[in-house]
């Protein structure tokens, strides 16, 4: 039976289009921005294909150079969109959490609300609500593998600082609920604008992407 889901469509597009996405990123390194959790994001625009659509991005966790992150920013989070991701280099590792009111490993975490605003910058504010989570599973996805994240699933990416990981990502249209950040301590910020890469960072990440492009070209020629 044919899988007619958004995730299936997204994976097919990722596997077909990743060389173009890498080329787009190399051609316009100025669009790259550091995410507060210490990885680089290339926002590549919207994709519309029949009844499915989304936005595609390239994510880079660079190894060998310091990663810019925002100290104290919550790392456990959920999305208000579906996400499909294809690993282009390295091993992507994350931890999936589930709600657990009792248990020796349950974490009591404070929820935070995030608001994105391209004009004045992003903001985060803590709420008075707490949630208890426990680890459900840890995933390690090798180069060439794909993984899916559903709306509202709490997770945390744990790529070691010494490792380089690159993923090509498709995000579904956003829903009204599902986005939340969870942290052990309250964290607040306003008018935060994600920093661009400095010259040395840009050169390093460009070299990573150029290597992926060259290897992909050799693979396609057999």
Tab-separated table of C-alpha atoms in Angstrom:
chain	number	residue	atom	x	y	z
A	1	UNK	CA	0.000	0.000	0.000
A	2	UNK	CA	1.390	3.394	-0.967
A	3	UNK	CA	2.365	5.695	1.894
A	4	UNK	CA	0.537	8.925	1.106
A	5	UNK	CA	1.676	10.865	4.196
A	6	UNK	CA	3.400	14.219	4.465
A	7	UNK	CA	6.447	12.475	5.960
A	8	UNK	CA	6.781	10.148	2.969
A	9	UNK	CA	6.499	13.052	0.554
A	10	UNK	CA	9.036	15.066	2.557
A	11	UNK	CA	11.602	12.255	2.639
A	12	UNK	CA	11.314	11.764	-1.121
A	13	UNK	CA	11.880	15.485	-1.701
A	14	UNK	CA	14.852	15.548	0.672
A	15	UNK	CA	16.536	12.599	-1.038
A	16	UNK	CA	15.945	14.112	-4.452
A	17	UNK	CA	16.845	17.732	-3.707
A	18	UNK	CA	19.692	17.632	-1.176
A	19	UNK	CA	22.461	18.391	-3.747
A	20	UNK	CA	20.607	21.536	-4.793
A	21	UNK	CA	20.091	22.537	-1.159
A	22	UNK	CA	23.813	22.210	-0.448
A	23	UNK	CA	24.649	24.264	-3.547
A	24	UNK	CA	22.148	26.949	-2.508
A	25	UNK	CA	23.755	27.176	0.924
A	26	UNK	CA	27.290	27.438	-0.476
A	27	UNK	CA	26.167	30.134	-2.893
A	28	UNK	CA	24.646	32.282	-0.140
A	29	UNK	CA	26.590	31.804	3.091
A	30	UNK	CA	25.295	35.165	4.315
A	31	UNK	CA	21.898	33.645	5.170
A	32	UNK	CA	23.407	31.284	7.762
A	33	UNK	CA	22.529	32.015	11.388
A	34	UNK	CA	23.452	30.452	14.724
A	35	UNK	CA	20.550	28.829	16.547
A	36	UNK	CA	20.547	29.525	20.326
A	37	UNK	CA	21.214	25.818	20.925
A	38	UNK	CA	24.507	25.879	19.042
A	39	UNK	CA	23.971	24.825	15.442
A	40	UNK	CA	23.874	26.721	12.160
A	41	UNK	CA	20.663	27.150	10.167
A	42	UNK	CA	20.336	27.944	6.453
A	43	UNK	CA	16.723	28.909	5.731
A	44	UNK	CA	16.200	27.972	2.094
A	45	UNK	CA	12.573	28.968	1.562
A	46	UNK	CA	9.228	27.329	0.934
A	47	UNK	CA	8.445	24.167	-1.034
A	48	UNK	CA	5.051	23.583	-2.642
A	49	UNK	CA	4.321	20.325	-4.426
A	50	UNK	CA	0.691	19.464	-5.144
A	51	UNK	CA	-1.236	19.052	-1.904
A	52	UNK	CA	1.905	18.948	0.256
A	53	UNK	CA	4.271	21.702	1.223
A	54	UNK	CA	6.692	22.987	3.820
A	55	UNK	CA	9.922	24.877	4.313
A	56	UNK	CA	13.372	23.417	3.816
A	57	UNK	CA	16.568	24.136	5.712
A	58	UNK	CA	20.122	22.946	6.084
A	59	UNK	CA	21.361	22.402	9.654
A	60	UNK	CA	25.058	22.177	10.539
A	61	UNK	CA	26.599	21.184	13.877
A	62	UNK	CA	30.264	22.032	13.164
A	63	UNK	CA	33.008	20.068	14.881
A	64	UNK	CA	36.425	21.505	15.430
A	65	UNK	CA	35.328	25.113	15.994
A	66	UNK	CA	33.481	26.673	18.936
A	67	UNK	CA	29.717	26.638	18.509
A	68	UNK	CA	27.866	29.821	19.364
A	69	UNK	CA	25.015	29.120	21.770
A	70	UNK	CA	22.927	31.092	24.239
A	71	UNK	CA	23.832	30.055	27.809
A	72	UNK	CA	20.786	28.968	29.784
A	73	UNK	CA	18.574	28.595	26.710
A	74	UNK	CA	16.346	25.504	27.163
A	75	UNK	CA	17.469	22.565	25.035
A	76	UNK	CA	14.524	20.189	25.519
A	77	UNK	CA	11.723	21.275	23.220
A	78	UNK	CA	8.814	20.331	20.999
A	79	UNK	CA	7.683	21.761	17.655
A	80	UNK	CA	4.363	22.922	16.273
A	81	UNK	CA	5.296	21.394	12.931
A	82	UNK	CA	6.194	17.945	11.618
A	83	UNK	CA	9.838	17.516	10.760
A	84	UNK	CA	11.575	15.128	8.384
A	85	UNK	CA	15.372	15.112	8.274
A	86	UNK	CA	18.018	13.476	6.079
A	87	UNK	CA	21.548	13.083	7.470
A	88	UNK	CA	24.184	14.240	4.951
A	89	UNK	CA	27.247	13.910	7.172
A	90	UNK	CA	28.068	12.386	10.547
A	91	UNK	CA	25.715	10.746	13.021
A	92	UNK	CA	22.715	12.701	14.260
A	93	UNK	CA	21.845	11.843	17.870
A	94	UNK	CA	18.804	12.885	19.870
A	95	UNK	CA	16.872	11.860	22.971
A	96	UNK	CA	13.085	11.477	22.916
A	97	UNK	CA	11.159	12.221	26.108
A	98	UNK	CA	7.676	11.354	27.325
A	99	UNK	CA	5.556	12.679	30.166
A	100	UNK	CA	6.034	10.712	33.374
A	101	UNK	CA	4.527	11.890	36.663
A	102	UNK	CA	6.456	9.326	38.700
A	103	UNK	CA	9.702	7.428	38.377
A	104	UNK	CA	13.280	7.781	39.585
A	105	UNK	CA	14.511	9.333	36.338
A	106	UNK	CA	11.653	11.800	35.852
A	107	UNK	CA	12.803	15.395	35.336
A	108	UNK	CA	10.750	18.285	36.707
A	109	UNK	CA	11.063	21.026	34.081
A	110	UNK	CA	9.675	24.516	33.741
A	111	UNK	CA	7.808	25.317	30.537
A	112	UNK	CA	8.678	28.352	28.425
A	113	UNK	CA	6.794	30.062	25.638
A	114	UNK	CA	8.678	31.185	22.551
A	115	UNK	CA	7.516	33.841	20.108
A	116	UNK	CA	9.215	34.341	16.748
A	117	UNK	CA	9.259	37.830	15.259
A	118	UNK	CA	11.346	38.728	12.228
A	119	UNK	CA	10.911	42.460	12.890
A	120	UNK	CA	11.775	42.920	16.587
A	121	UNK	CA	13.507	39.598	17.269
A	122	UNK	CA	12.538	36.427	19.120
A	123	UNK	CA	11.402	36.287	22.725
A	124	UNK	CA	11.144	33.574	25.381
A	125	UNK	CA	9.397	33.782	28.719
A	126	UNK	CA	8.990	31.180	31.445
A	127	UNK	CA	5.545	30.179	32.669
A	128	UNK	CA	4.540	28.928	36.099
A	129	UNK	CA	3.794	25.461	34.731
A	130	UNK	CA	6.037	22.479	35.300
A	131	UNK	CA	6.139	19.170	33.482
A	132	UNK	CA	7.760	15.879	34.404
A	133	UNK	CA	9.517	13.988	31.640
A	134	UNK	CA	11.496	10.772	31.404
A	135	UNK	CA	13.711	9.491	28.614
A	136	UNK	CA	11.857	7.215	26.235
A	137	UNK	CA	14.618	6.448	23.753
A	138	UNK	CA	17.883	7.652	22.286
A	139	UNK	CA	18.271	7.678	18.500
A	140	UNK	CA	21.443	7.633	16.429
A	141	UNK	CA	20.904	8.195	12.701
A	142	UNK	CA	23.852	7.567	10.411
A	143	UNK	CA	24.716	9.350	7.173
A	144	UNK	CA	22.106	8.533	4.541
A	145	UNK	CA	19.443	7.797	7.153
A	146	UNK	CA	16.257	9.757	7.664
A	147	UNK	CA	14.254	10.451	10.796
A	148	UNK	CA	10.889	11.967	11.629
A	149	UNK	CA	9.622	14.104	14.499
A	150	UNK	CA	5.927	14.560	15.071
A	151	UNK	CA	4.224	17.672	16.427
A	152	UNK	CA	4.430	18.059	20.202
A	153	UNK	CA	7.105	15.390	20.864
A	154	UNK	CA	9.720	16.518	23.384
A	155	UNK	CA	13.300	15.885	22.343
A	156	UNK	CA	16.865	17.119	22.712
A	157	UNK	CA	19.677	16.992	20.157
A	158	UNK	CA	22.994	15.786	21.617
A	159	UNK	CA	25.682	16.071	18.948
A	160	UNK	CA	29.161	16.081	20.589
A	161	UNK	CA	31.151	19.281	20.103
A	162	UNK	CA	33.933	17.330	18.378
A	163	UNK	CA	31.616	15.880	15.721
A	164	UNK	CA	30.379	17.476	12.510
A	165	UNK	CA	26.799	16.679	11.559
A	166	UNK	CA	24.849	18.093	8.602
A	167	UNK	CA	21.156	17.466	8.014
A	168	UNK	CA	18.729	18.567	5.323
A	169	UNK	CA	15.342	19.250	6.881
A	170	UNK	CA	11.759	19.681	5.732
A	171	UNK	CA	9.274	21.354	8.096
A	172	UNK	CA	5.522	21.064	7.604
A	173	UNK	CA	3.176	24.066	7.886
A	174	UNK	CA	2.903	25.211	11.498
A	175	UNK	CA	-0.032	24.317	13.725
A	176	UNK	CA	-1.645	26.324	16.515
A	177	UNK	CA	-0.162	24.223	19.325
A	178	UNK	CA	2.868	22.058	19.916
A	179	UNK	CA	5.773	24.500	20.368
A	180	UNK	CA	7.272	24.522	23.859
A	181	UNK	CA	10.661	24.819	25.542
A	182	UNK	CA	11.452	23.057	28.821
A	183	UNK	CA	14.281	23.956	31.182
A	184	UNK	CA	15.444	23.273	34.703
A	185	UNK	CA	15.707	26.990	35.467
A	186	UNK	CA	13.641	29.970	34.305
A	187	UNK	CA	15.074	31.687	31.245
A	188	UNK	CA	13.867	34.884	29.610
A	189	UNK	CA	14.986	36.969	26.666
A	190	UNK	CA	13.514	39.600	24.376
A	191	UNK	CA	14.425	41.016	20.981
A	192	UNK	CA	16.949	38.251	20.280
A	193	UNK	CA	18.349	38.183	16.766
A	194	UNK	CA	20.298	35.113	15.724
A	195	UNK	CA	23.936	35.981	14.998
A	196	UNK	CA	25.456	35.625	11.559
A	197	UNK	CA	28.676	33.712	11.030
A	198	UNK	CA	32.002	35.438	11.425
A	199	UNK	CA	34.580	34.977	8.658
A	200	UNK	CA	36.400	31.975	10.176
A	201	UNK	CA	33.121	30.192	10.919
A	202	UNK	CA	31.870	30.865	7.404
A	203	UNK	CA	35.053	29.489	5.857
A	204	UNK	CA	34.944	26.362	8.015
A	205	UNK	CA	31.305	25.547	7.283
A	206	UNK	CA	31.719	26.346	3.595
A	207	UNK	CA	34.552	23.787	3.428
A	208	UNK	CA	32.297	21.184	5.067
A	209	UNK	CA	29.538	21.804	2.521
A	210	UNK	CA	31.937	21.811	-0.424
A	211	UNK	CA	33.202	18.372	0.641
A	212	UNK	CA	29.628	17.060	0.806
A	213	UNK	CA	28.928	18.466	-2.662
A	214	UNK	CA	32.083	16.883	-4.128
A	215	UNK	CA	31.378	13.494	-2.540
A	216	UNK	CA	27.793	13.598	-3.733
A	217	UNK	CA	28.923	14.367	-7.271
A	218	UNK	CA	31.317	11.415	-7.267
A	219	UNK	CA	28.616	9.139	-5.892
A	220	UNK	CA	26.140	10.191	-8.581
A	221	UNK	CA	28.704	9.373	-11.290
A	222	UNK	CA	29.238	5.901	-9.796
